[in-house]
Tab-separated table of C-alpha atoms in Angstrom:
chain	number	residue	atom	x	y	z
A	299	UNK	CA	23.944	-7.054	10.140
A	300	UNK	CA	20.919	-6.722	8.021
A	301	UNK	CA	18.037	-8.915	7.100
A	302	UNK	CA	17.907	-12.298	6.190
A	303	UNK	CA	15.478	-14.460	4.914
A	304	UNK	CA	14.346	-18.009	6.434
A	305	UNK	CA	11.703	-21.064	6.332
A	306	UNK	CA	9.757	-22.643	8.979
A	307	UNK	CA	7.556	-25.392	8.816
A	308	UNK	CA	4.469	-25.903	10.979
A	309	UNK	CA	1.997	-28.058	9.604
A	310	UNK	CA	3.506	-29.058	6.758
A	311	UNK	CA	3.678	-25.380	5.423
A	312	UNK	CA	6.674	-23.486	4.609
A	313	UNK	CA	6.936	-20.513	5.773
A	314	UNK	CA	9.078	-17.623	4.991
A	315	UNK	CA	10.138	-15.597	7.599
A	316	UNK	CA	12.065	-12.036	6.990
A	317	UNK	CA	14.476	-11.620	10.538
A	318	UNK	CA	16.542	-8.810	11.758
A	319	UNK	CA	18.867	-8.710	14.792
A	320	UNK	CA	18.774	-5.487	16.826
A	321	UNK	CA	20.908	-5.283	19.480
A	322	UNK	CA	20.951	-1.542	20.310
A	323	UNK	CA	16.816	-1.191	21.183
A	324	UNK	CA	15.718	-3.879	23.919
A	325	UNK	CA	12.391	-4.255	21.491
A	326	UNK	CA	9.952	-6.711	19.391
A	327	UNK	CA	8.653	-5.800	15.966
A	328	UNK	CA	6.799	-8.784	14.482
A	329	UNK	CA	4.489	-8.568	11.629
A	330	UNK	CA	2.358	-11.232	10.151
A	331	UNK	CA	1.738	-10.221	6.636
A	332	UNK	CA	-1.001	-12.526	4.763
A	333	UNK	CA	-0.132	-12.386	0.803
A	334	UNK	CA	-3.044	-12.275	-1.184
A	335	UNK	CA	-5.115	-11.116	1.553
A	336	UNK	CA	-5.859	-7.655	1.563
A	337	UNK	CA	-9.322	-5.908	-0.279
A	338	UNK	CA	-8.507	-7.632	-3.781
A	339	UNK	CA	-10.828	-10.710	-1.737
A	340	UNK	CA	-13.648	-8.511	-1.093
A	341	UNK	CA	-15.716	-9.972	-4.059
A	342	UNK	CA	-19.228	-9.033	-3.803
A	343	UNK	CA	-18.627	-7.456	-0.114
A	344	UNK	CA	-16.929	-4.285	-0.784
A	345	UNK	CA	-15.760	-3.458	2.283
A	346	UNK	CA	-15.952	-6.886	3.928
A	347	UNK	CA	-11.795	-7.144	4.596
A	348	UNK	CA	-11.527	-3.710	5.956
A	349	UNK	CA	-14.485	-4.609	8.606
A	350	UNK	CA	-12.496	-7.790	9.071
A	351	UNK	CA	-9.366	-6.507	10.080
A	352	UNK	CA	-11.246	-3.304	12.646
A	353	UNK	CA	-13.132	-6.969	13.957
A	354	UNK	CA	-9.525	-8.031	15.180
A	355	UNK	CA	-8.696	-4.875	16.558
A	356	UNK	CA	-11.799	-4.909	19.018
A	357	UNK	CA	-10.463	-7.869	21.091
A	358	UNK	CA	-11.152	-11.355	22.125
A	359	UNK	CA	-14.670	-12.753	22.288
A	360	UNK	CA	-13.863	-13.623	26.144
A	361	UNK	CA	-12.530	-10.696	27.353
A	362	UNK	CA	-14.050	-8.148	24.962
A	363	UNK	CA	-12.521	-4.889	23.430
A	364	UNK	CA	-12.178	-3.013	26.667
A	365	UNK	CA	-10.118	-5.755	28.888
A	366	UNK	CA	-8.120	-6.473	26.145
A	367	UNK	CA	-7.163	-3.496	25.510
A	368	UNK	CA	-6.304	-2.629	29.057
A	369	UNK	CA	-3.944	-5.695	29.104
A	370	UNK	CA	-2.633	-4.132	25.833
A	371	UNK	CA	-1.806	-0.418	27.415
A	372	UNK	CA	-0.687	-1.618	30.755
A	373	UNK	CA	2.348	-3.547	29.408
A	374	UNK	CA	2.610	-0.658	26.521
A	375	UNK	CA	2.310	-3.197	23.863
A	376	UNK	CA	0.847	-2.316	20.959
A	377	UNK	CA	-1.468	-5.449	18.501
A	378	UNK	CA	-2.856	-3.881	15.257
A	379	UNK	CA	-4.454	-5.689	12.768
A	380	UNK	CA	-4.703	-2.992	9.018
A	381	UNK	CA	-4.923	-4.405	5.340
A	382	UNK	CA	-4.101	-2.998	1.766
A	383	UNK	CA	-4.932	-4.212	-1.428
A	384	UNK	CA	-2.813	-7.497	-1.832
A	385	UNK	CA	-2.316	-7.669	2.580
A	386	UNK	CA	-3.497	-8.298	5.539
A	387	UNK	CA	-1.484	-7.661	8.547
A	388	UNK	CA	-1.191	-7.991	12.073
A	389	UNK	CA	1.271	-6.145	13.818
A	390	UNK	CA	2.668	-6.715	17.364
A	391	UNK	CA	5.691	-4.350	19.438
A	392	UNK	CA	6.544	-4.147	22.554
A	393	UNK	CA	9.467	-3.819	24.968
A	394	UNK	CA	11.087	-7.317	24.336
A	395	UNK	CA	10.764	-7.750	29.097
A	396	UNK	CA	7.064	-8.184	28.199
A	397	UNK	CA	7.118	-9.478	24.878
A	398	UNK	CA	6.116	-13.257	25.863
A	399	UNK	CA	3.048	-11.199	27.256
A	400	UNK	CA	2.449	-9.726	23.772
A	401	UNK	CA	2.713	-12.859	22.384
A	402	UNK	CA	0.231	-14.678	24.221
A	403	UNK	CA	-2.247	-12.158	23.561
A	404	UNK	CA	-1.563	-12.477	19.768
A	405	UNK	CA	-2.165	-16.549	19.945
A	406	UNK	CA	-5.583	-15.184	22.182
A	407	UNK	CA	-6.484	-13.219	18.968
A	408	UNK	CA	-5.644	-15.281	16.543
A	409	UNK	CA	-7.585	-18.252	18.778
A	410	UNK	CA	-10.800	-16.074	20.456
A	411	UNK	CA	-11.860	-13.333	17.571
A	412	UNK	CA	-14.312	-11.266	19.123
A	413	UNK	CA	-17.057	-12.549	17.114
A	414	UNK	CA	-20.134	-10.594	18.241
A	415	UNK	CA	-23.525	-9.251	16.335
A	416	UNK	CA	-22.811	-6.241	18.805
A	417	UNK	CA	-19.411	-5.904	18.212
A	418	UNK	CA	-19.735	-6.217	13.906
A	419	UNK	CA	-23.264	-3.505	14.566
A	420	UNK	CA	-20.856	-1.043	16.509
A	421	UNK	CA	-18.096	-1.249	13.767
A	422	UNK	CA	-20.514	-1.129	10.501
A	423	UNK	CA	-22.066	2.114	12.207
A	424	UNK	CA	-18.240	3.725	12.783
A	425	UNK	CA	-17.706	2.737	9.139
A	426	UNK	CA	-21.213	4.212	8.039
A	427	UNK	CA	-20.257	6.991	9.813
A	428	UNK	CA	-17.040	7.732	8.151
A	429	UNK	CA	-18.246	6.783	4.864
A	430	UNK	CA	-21.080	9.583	5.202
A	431	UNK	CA	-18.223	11.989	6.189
A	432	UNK	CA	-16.621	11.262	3.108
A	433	UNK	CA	-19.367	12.613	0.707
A	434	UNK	CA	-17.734	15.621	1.273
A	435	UNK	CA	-14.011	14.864	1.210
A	436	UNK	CA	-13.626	15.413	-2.543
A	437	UNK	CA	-10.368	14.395	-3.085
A	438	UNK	CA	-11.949	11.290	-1.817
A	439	UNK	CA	-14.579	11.486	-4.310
A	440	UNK	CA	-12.244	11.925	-7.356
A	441	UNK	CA	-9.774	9.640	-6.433
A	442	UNK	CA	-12.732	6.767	-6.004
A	443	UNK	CA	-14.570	7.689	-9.296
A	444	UNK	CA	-10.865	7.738	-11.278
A	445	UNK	CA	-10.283	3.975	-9.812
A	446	UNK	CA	-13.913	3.134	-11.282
A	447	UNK	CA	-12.630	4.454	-14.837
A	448	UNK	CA	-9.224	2.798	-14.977
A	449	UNK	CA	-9.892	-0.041	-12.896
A	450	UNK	CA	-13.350	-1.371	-13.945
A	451	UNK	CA	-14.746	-4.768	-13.714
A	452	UNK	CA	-11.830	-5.293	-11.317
A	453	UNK	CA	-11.437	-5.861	-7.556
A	454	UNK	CA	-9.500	-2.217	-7.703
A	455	UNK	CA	-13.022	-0.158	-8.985
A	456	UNK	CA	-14.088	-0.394	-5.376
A	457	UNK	CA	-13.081	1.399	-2.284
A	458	UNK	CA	-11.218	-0.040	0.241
A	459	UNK	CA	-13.487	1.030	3.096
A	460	UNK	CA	-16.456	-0.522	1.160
A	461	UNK	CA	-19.297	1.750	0.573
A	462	UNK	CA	-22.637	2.217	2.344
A	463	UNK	CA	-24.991	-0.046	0.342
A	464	UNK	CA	-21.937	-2.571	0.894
A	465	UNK	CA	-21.240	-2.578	4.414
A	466	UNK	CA	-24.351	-2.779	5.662
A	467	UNK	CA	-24.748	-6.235	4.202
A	468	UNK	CA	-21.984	-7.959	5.658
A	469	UNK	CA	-22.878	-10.381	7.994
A	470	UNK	CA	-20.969	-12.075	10.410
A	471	UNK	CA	-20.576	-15.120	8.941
A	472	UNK	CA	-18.706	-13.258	6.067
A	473	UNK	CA	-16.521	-11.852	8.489
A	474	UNK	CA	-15.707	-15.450	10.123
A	475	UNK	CA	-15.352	-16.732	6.393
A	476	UNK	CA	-12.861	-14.300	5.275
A	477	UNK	CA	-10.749	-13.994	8.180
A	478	UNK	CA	-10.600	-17.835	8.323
A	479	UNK	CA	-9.474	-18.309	4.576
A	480	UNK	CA	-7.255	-15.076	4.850
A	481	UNK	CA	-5.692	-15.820	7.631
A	482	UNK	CA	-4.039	-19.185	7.180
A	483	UNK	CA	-0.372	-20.731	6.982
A	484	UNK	CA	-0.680	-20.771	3.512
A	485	UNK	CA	-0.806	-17.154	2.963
A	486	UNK	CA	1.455	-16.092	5.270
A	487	UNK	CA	5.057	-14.298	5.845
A	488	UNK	CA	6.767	-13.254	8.992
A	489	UNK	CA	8.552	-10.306	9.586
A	490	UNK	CA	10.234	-10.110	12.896
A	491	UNK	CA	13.079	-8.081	14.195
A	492	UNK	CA	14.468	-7.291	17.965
A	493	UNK	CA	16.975	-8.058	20.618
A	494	UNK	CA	16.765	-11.523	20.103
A	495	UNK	CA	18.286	-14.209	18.085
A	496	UNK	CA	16.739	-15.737	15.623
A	497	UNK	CA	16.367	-19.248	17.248
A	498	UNK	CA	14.823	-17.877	20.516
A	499	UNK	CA	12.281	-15.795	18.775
A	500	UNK	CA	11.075	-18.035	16.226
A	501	UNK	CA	10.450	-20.805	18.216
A	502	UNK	CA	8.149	-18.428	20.667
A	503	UNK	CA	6.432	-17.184	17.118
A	504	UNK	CA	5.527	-20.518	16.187
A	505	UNK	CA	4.088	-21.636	19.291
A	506	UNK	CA	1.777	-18.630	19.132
A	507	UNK	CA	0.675	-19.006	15.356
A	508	UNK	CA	0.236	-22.913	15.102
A	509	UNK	CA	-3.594	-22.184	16.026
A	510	UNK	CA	-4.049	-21.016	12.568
A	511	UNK	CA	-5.098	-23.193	10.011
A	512	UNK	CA	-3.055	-24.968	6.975
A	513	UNK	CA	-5.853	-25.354	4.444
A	514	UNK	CA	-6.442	-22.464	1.881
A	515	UNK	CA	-4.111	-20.467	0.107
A	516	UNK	CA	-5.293	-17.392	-2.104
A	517	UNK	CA	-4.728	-16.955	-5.883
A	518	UNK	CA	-2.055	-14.263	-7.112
A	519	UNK	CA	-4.367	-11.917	-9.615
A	520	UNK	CA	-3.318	-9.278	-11.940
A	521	UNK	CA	-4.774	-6.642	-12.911
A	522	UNK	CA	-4.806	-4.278	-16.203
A	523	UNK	CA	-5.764	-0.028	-16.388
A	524	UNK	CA	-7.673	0.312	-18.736
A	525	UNK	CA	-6.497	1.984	-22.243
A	526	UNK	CA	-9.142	4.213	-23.372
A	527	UNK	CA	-9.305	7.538	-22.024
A	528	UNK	CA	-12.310	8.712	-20.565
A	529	UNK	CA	-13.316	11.896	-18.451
A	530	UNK	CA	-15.732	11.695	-15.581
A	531	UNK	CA	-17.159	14.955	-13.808
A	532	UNK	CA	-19.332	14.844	-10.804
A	533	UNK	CA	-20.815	17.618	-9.685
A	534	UNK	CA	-20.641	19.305	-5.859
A	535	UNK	CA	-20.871	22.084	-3.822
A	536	UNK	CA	-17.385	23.072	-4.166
A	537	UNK	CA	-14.947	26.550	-4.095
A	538	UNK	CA	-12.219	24.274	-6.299
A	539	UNK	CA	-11.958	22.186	-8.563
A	540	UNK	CA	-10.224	18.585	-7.578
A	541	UNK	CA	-8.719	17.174	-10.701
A	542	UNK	CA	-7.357	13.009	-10.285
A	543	UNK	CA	-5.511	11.487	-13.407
A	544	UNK	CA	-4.437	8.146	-14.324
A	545	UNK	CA	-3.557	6.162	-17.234
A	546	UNK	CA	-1.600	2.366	-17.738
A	547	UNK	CA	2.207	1.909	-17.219
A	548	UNK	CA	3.083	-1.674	-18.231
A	549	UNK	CA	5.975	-2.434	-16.062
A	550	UNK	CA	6.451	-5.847	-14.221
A	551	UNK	CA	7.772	-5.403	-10.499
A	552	UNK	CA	10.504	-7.629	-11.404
A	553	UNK	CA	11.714	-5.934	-14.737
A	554	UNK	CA	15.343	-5.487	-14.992
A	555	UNK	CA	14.538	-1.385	-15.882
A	556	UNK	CA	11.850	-0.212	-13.388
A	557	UNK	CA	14.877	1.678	-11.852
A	558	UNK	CA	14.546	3.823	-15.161
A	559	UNK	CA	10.735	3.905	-14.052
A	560	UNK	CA	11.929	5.219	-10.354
A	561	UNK	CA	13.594	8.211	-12.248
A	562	UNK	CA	11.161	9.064	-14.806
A	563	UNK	CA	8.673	9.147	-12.084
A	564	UNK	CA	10.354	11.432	-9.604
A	565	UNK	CA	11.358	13.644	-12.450
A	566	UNK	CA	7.942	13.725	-14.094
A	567	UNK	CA	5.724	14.619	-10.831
A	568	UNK	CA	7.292	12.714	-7.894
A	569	UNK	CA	9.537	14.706	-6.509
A	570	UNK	CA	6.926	18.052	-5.507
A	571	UNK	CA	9.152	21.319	-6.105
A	572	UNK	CA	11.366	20.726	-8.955
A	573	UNK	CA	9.432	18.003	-10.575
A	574	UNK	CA	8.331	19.056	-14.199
A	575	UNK	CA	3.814	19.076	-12.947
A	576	UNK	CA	4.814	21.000	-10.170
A	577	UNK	CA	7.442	23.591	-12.114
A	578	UNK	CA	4.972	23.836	-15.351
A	579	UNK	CA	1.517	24.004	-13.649
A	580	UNK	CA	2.115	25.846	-10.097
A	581	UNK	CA	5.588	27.806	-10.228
A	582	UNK	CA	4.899	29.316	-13.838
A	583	UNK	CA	1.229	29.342	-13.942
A	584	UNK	CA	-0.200	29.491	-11.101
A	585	UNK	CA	-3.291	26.844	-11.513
A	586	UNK	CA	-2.754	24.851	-8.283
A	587	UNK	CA	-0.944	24.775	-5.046
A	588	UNK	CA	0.856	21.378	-5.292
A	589	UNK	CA	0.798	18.977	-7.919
A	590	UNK	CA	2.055	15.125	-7.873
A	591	UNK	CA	2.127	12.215	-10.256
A	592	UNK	CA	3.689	9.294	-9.944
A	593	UNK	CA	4.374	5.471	-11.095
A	594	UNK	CA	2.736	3.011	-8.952
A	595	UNK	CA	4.252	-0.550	-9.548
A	596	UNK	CA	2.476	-3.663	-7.347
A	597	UNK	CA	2.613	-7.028	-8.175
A	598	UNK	CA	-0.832	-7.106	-8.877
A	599	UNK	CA	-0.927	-3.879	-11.003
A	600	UNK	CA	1.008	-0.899	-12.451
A	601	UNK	CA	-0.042	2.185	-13.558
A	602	UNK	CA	0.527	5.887	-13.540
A	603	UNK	CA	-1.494	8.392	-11.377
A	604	UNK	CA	-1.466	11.922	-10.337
A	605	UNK	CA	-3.846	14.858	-8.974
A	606	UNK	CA	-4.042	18.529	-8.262
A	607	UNK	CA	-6.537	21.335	-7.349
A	608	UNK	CA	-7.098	24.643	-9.308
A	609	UNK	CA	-9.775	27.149	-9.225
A	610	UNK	CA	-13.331	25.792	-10.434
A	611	UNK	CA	-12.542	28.518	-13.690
A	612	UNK	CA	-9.306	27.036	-13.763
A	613	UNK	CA	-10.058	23.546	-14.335
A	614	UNK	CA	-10.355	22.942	-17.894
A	615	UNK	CA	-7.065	24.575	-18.909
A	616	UNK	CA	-5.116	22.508	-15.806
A	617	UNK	CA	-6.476	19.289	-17.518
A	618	UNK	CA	-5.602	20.495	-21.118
A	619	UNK	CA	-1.773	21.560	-19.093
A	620	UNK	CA	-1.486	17.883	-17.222
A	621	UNK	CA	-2.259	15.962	-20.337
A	622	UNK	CA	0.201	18.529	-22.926
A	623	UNK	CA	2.645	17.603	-20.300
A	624	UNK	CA	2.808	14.195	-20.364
A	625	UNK	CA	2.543	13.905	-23.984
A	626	UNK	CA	5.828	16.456	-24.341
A	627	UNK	CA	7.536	14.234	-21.117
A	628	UNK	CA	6.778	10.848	-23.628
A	629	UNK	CA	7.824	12.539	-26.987
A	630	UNK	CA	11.117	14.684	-25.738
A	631	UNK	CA	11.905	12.961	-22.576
A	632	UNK	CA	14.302	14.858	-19.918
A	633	UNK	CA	17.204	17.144	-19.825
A	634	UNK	CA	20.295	16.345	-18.429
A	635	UNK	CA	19.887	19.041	-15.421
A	636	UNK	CA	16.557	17.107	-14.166
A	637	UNK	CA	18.279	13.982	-14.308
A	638	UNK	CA	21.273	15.264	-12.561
A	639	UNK	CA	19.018	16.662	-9.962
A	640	UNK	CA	16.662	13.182	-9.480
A	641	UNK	CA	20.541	11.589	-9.168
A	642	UNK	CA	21.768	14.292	-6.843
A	643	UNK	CA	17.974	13.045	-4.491
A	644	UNK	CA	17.891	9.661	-4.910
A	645	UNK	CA	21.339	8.740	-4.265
A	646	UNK	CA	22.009	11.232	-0.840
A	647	UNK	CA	18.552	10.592	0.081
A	648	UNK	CA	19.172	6.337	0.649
A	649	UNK	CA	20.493	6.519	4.257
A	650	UNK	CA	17.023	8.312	5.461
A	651	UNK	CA	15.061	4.596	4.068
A	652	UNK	CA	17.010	2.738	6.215
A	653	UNK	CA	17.402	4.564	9.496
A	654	UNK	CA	15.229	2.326	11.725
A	655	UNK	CA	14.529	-0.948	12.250
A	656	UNK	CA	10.955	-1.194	10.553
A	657	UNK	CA	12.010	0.962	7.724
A	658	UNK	CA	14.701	-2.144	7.506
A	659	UNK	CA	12.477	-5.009	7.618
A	660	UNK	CA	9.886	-3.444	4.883
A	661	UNK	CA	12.159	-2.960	2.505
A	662	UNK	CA	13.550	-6.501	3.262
A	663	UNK	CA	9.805	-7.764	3.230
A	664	UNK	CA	9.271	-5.841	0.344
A	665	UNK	CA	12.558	-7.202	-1.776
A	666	UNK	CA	11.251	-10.406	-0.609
A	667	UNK	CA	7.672	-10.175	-1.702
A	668	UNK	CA	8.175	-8.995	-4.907
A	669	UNK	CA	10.980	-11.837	-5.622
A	670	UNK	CA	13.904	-9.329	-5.692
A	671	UNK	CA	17.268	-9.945	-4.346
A	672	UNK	CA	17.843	-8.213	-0.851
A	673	UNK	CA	20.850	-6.178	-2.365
A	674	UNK	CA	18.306	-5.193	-4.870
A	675	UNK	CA	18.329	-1.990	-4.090
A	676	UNK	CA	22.061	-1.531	-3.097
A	677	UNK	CA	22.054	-2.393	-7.351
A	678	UNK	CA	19.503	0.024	-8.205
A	679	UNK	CA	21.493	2.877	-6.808
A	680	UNK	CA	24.119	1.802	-8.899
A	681	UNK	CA	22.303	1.839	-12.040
A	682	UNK	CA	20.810	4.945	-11.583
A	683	UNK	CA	24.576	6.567	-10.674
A	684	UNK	CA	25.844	5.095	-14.059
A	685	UNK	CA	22.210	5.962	-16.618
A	686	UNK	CA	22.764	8.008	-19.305
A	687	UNK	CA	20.434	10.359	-20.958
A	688	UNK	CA	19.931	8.692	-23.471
A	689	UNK	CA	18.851	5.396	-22.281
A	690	UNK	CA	16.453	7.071	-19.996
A	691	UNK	CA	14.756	9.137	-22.693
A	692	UNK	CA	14.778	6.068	-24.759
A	693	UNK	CA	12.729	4.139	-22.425
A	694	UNK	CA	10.445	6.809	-21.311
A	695	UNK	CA	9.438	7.073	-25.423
A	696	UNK	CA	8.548	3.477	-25.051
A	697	UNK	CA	5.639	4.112	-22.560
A	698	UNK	CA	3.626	5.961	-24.601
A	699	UNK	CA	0.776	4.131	-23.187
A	700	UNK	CA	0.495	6.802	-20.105
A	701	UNK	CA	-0.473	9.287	-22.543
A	702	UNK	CA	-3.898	7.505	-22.555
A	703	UNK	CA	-5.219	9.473	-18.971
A	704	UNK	CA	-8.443	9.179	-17.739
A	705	UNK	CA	-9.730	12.464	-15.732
A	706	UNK	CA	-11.753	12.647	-12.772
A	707	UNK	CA	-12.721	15.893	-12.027
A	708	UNK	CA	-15.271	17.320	-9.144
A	709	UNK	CA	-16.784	20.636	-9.505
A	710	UNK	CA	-19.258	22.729	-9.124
């Protein structure tokens, strides 16, 4: 049947709500996805919306993490709360015999946050923890230090998991703050698919959420890479050499060409073995095991980004390689053979993104959010059957602004 998209009103706010019938699996899958919500409203408290959402996932304040969590795994439902950059979302499933069960513990959430010194002390130190563990993850390292090149003096320089000057200021008054101006009707859109119709769940959805409040809604922001190429190198006790690149792609998510984007992309460094990185640097040099780069288009931001390791002696000639290549991929474009081959992928590969239910309802959230028909991509498919060469090569020569790439590089 496929998704559709629908409005409820509770407290005088619309709400969208993205619905799927499944009659074959006897389940629930509801998501309640706060736009404009995710790490982009850290502000001065790096960190504070990741501690936020692992605050949700300990629990009410009146039974605490353990008993609520027991209620959770005896009826096999599952309540996750996880954020990205521009979300924040909670996540219920569960068989749909027990799913007015699941739902009641969602409104207990949503009412009862576990709002405890002990409980925000005990999640800082897990965070601390994992943040000190990190020191040593260097693909970590290089992919933080490239997002505070390309993305300074924006809410994208910092790390989503905060770091550990950060964290250990948050109080719990910011975490009360955020989650209460985060988590409102305002900012929110429902995802919900199952064995039901869409009457009977909706109705149970709405008596569960009308606890939350109606009274902020957070700003849309966009965000610009930077243009000017710089190279960062930070020293460490490494056997390799971890090399993260990124540079500006100026594409809007709604643009009629990004499919030419999707393409260029996959050809470029997106698809692993065949992709032009992959072929040039591993297959007929040798410098690195794997190799990726990719377009990343958000409705917040766009740019392009890649990485790759290489031996520590090998490091200054892979940069040199990655950054020859994308100024040849900008100047001559592709051959017909790779863009048969990204056709031949993209096109027999569409059944596998649509196989389950929640693969369904993101990419009908997703059309959605971004303001994009839902036979969007039932178009796309279509226009990349029917682009020519030419076109393509065209429009990759007009992005020559992802031949300015910034480097971040750890060595030793």
């Amino acid at each position: 049947m496929g998704a559709i998209i629908k409005h409820i009103n509770i407290k005088g706010v619309d709400i969208p709500v993205v619905f799927e019938q499944e009659k074959s699996l006897p389940i629930l899958n509801l998501q309640l996805v706060f736009t404009n919500s995710g790490y982009m409203q850290d502000k001065k408290h790096s960190g504070l919306t990741s501690i936020s959402a692992k605050l949700l996932n300990e629990g009410t304040k009146k039974l605490g993490s353990i008993k609520f969590a027991e209620k959770l795994e005896n009826s096999a439902i599952s309540l996750h709360t996880s954020n990205g950059f521009e979300t924040f979302v909670i996540e219920l499933s569960s068989l749909k015999d027990v799913h007015e069960k699941g739902l009641k513990l969602l409104s207990d959430l949503l009412k009862d946050p576990n709002y405890s010194n002990d409980v925000l002390e005990k999640i800082k130190t897990i965070q601390t923890g994992s943040l000190k563990r990190k020191e040593n993850d260097f693909d970590y390292v290089a992919s933080n230090n490239l997002k505070k090149l390309i993305f300074k003096d924006t809410p994208l320089e910092n790390p989503s998991s905060g770091t550990i000057k950060t964290i250990s200021k948050i109080k719990l008054e910011d975490v009360e703050k955020q989650l209460k101006n985060n988590l409102d009707l305002n900012n929110l859109i429902i995802v919900v698919g199952g064995d039901f119709k869409y009457e009977e769940i909706i109705s149970k959805i709405k008596n569960s959420i009308k606890v939350l409040n109606a009274q902020n809604k957070n700003k849309e922001i966009k965000i610009s890479p930077s243009s000017k190429p710089i190279t960062k190198e930070t020293i460490k006790d490494t056997q390799q050499a971890y090399i993260y690149f990124g540079s500006p792609f100026n594409v809007n998510v709604k643009d009629e060409d990004t499919y030419m984007a999707k393409v260029a992309s996959f050809i470029l460094g997106g698809s692993g073995f065949g992709s032009r990185l992959m072929e040039e640097i591993r297959v007929k040099r040798g410098l690195a095991y794997s190799a990726y780069g990719y377009v990343s288009i958000n409705k917040s931001y766009s740019y392009f980004t890649g990485y790759l390791q290489t031996k520590l002696e090998s490091a200054d000639e892979a940069k040199n390689l990655v950054q020859s290549l994308v100024n040849e991929f900008v100047k001559n474009g592709v051959s017909k053979d790779e863009l048969d081959s990204a056709k031949k992928f993209l096109l027999g590969s569409e059944p596998l993104r649509t196989e389950t239910l929640s693969q369904r309802l993101n990419r009908a959230f997703t059309l959605f959010y971004k303001g994009l028909s839902q036979d969007y991509n039932k178009k796309e498919l279509e226009k990349i059957e029917n682009l020519k060469l030419e076109a393509l090569n065209k429009y990759i020569k007009s992005h020559k602004e992802i031949n300015n790439l910034s480097f971040s590089i750890v060595r030793k």
